[in-house]
Amino acid sequence: MISKKLQDALNAQINAEMWSAYLYLSMSVEAESKGLKGFGNWFFIQFREEQDHARILMNYLLARGGQVLLAPIAEVRTSWGSQLAHEKKVTAMINNLYDMAVTEKDHATASMLKWFIDEQVEEEESATTIIDSLKLVSGDKMGVFMLDKELATRTYTQAAPL
Ligand code: MG
């Protein structure tokens, strides 16, 4: 059985992952509205991945006999350009969860969270790559067009723990 404290923290993380999904959905819609279908595709896949993250945590809570509480998802007020700052915040939340699990000597939760720790390295890297690419092509329409074409090739793969 998982502790109440960790259960609450994991439920908060589920909500954060769903908010992340919402953030990327908003970025996807904004990109598509500008005619950037490749960016739209890339962010839409991210939207799906974030829902996978929430699902992994839900499955885990259920497996441990915990209770899943689905709190309201807050409105997305910022979208374009807030990706890296947001991922850094999520990384800090995951690290904090891991610290809590270690403090409680809840080895199963710590082990489950390791996947998320590794995943955040990738998330921050891909956010940085997109931001760097946009800086490189700054103002150049052909560059943005090519980047959009590249991002259009991303395909969805279900997260490994699922
Ligand atoms: Mg996530």
mmCIF file of N, CA and C and ligand atoms in Angstrom, residues 13 16-18 20-21 24 46 49-51 53-54 86-87 90 94 115-116 119-120 123, ligand 1:
data_model
loop_
_atom_site.group_PDB
_atom_site.id
_atom_site.type_symbol
_atom_site.label_atom_id
_atom_site.label_comp_id
_atom_site.label_asym_id
_atom_site.label_seq_id
_atom_site.Cartn_x
_atom_site.Cartn_y
_atom_site.Cartn_z
ATOM 1 N N GLN A 13 0.980 14.928 -9.713
ATOM 2 C CA GLN A 13 1.788 14.734 -10.925
ATOM 3 C C GLN A 13 0.909 14.327 -12.104
ATOM 4 N N ALA A 16 -0.435 17.404 -13.386
ATOM 5 C CA ALA A 16 0.597 18.172 -14.101
ATOM 6 C C ALA A 16 0.849 17.600 -15.489
ATOM 7 N N GLU A 17 0.815 16.268 -15.610
ATOM 8 C CA GLU A 17 1.017 15.641 -16.928
ATOM 9 C C GLU A 17 -0.168 15.947 -17.846
ATOM 10 N N MET A 18 -1.369 15.953 -17.279
ATOM 11 C CA MET A 18 -2.542 16.286 -18.091
ATOM 12 C C MET A 18 -2.515 17.758 -18.498
ATOM 13 N N SER A 20 0.258 19.373 -18.974
ATOM 14 C CA SER A 20 1.292 19.377 -20.024
ATOM 15 C C SER A 20 0.659 18.997 -21.360
ATOM 16 N N ALA A 21 -0.177 17.962 -21.317
ATOM 17 C CA ALA A 21 -0.868 17.527 -22.541
ATOM 18 C C ALA A 21 -1.654 18.707 -23.113
ATOM 19 N N TYR A 24 0.600 21.327 -24.762
ATOM 20 C CA TYR A 24 1.063 20.935 -26.093
ATOM 21 C C TYR A 24 -0.078 20.938 -27.106
ATOM 22 N N GLN A 46 3.299 15.185 -28.949
ATOM 23 C CA GLN A 46 3.686 15.472 -27.568
ATOM 24 C C GLN A 46 2.458 15.438 -26.647
ATOM 25 N N GLU A 49 1.823 11.910 -25.899
ATOM 26 C CA GLU A 49 2.827 11.355 -24.985
ATOM 27 C C GLU A 49 2.557 11.770 -23.535
ATOM 28 N N GLU A 50 2.148 13.031 -23.364
ATOM 29 C CA GLU A 50 1.873 13.507 -22.000
ATOM 30 C C GLU A 50 0.699 12.748 -21.389
ATOM 31 N N GLN A 51 -0.274 12.394 -22.232
ATOM 32 C CA GLN A 51 -1.395 11.599 -21.718
ATOM 33 C C GLN A 51 -0.906 10.207 -21.319
ATOM 34 N N HIS A 53 2.033 9.645 -20.072
ATOM 35 C CA HIS A 53 2.704 9.832 -18.779
ATOM 36 C C HIS A 53 1.685 9.766 -17.645
ATOM 37 N N ALA A 54 0.571 10.462 -17.836
ATOM 38 C CA ALA A 54 -0.487 10.443 -16.815
ATOM 39 C C ALA A 54 -1.015 9.022 -16.621
ATOM 40 N N HIS A 86 8.598 24.978 -19.034
ATOM 41 C CA HIS A 86 7.624 24.042 -18.477
ATOM 42 C C HIS A 86 8.268 22.687 -18.203
ATOM 43 N N GLU A 87 9.058 22.182 -19.140
ATOM 44 C CA GLU A 87 9.689 20.878 -18.945
ATOM 45 C C GLU A 87 10.657 20.895 -17.758
ATOM 46 N N VAL A 90 8.589 20.435 -14.743
ATOM 47 C CA VAL A 90 8.168 19.037 -14.604
ATOM 48 C C VAL A 90 9.334 18.196 -14.072
ATOM 49 N N ILE A 94 9.352 15.834 -10.747
ATOM 50 C CA ILE A 94 9.699 14.411 -10.755
ATOM 51 C C ILE A 94 10.831 14.144 -9.749
ATOM 52 N N TRP A 115 12.033 5.857 -14.755
ATOM 53 C CA TRP A 115 11.675 6.027 -16.175
ATOM 54 C C TRP A 115 11.387 7.495 -16.471
ATOM 55 N N PHE A 116 10.691 8.149 -15.531
ATOM 56 C CA PHE A 116 10.337 9.561 -15.724
ATOM 57 C C PHE A 116 11.574 10.462 -15.665
ATOM 58 N N GLU A 119 13.135 10.123 -18.974
ATOM 59 C CA GLU A 119 12.252 10.745 -19.964
ATOM 60 C C GLU A 119 12.431 12.269 -19.964
ATOM 61 N N GLN A 120 12.588 12.846 -18.769
ATOM 62 C CA GLN A 120 12.736 14.313 -18.694
ATOM 63 C C GLN A 120 14.022 14.802 -19.347
ATOM 64 N N GLU A 123 12.959 15.063 -22.846
ATOM 65 C CA GLU A 123 11.992 16.162 -23.040
ATOM 66 C C GLU A 123 12.708 17.508 -23.074
HETATM 67 MG MG MG B 1 5.383 14.415 -19.167
#
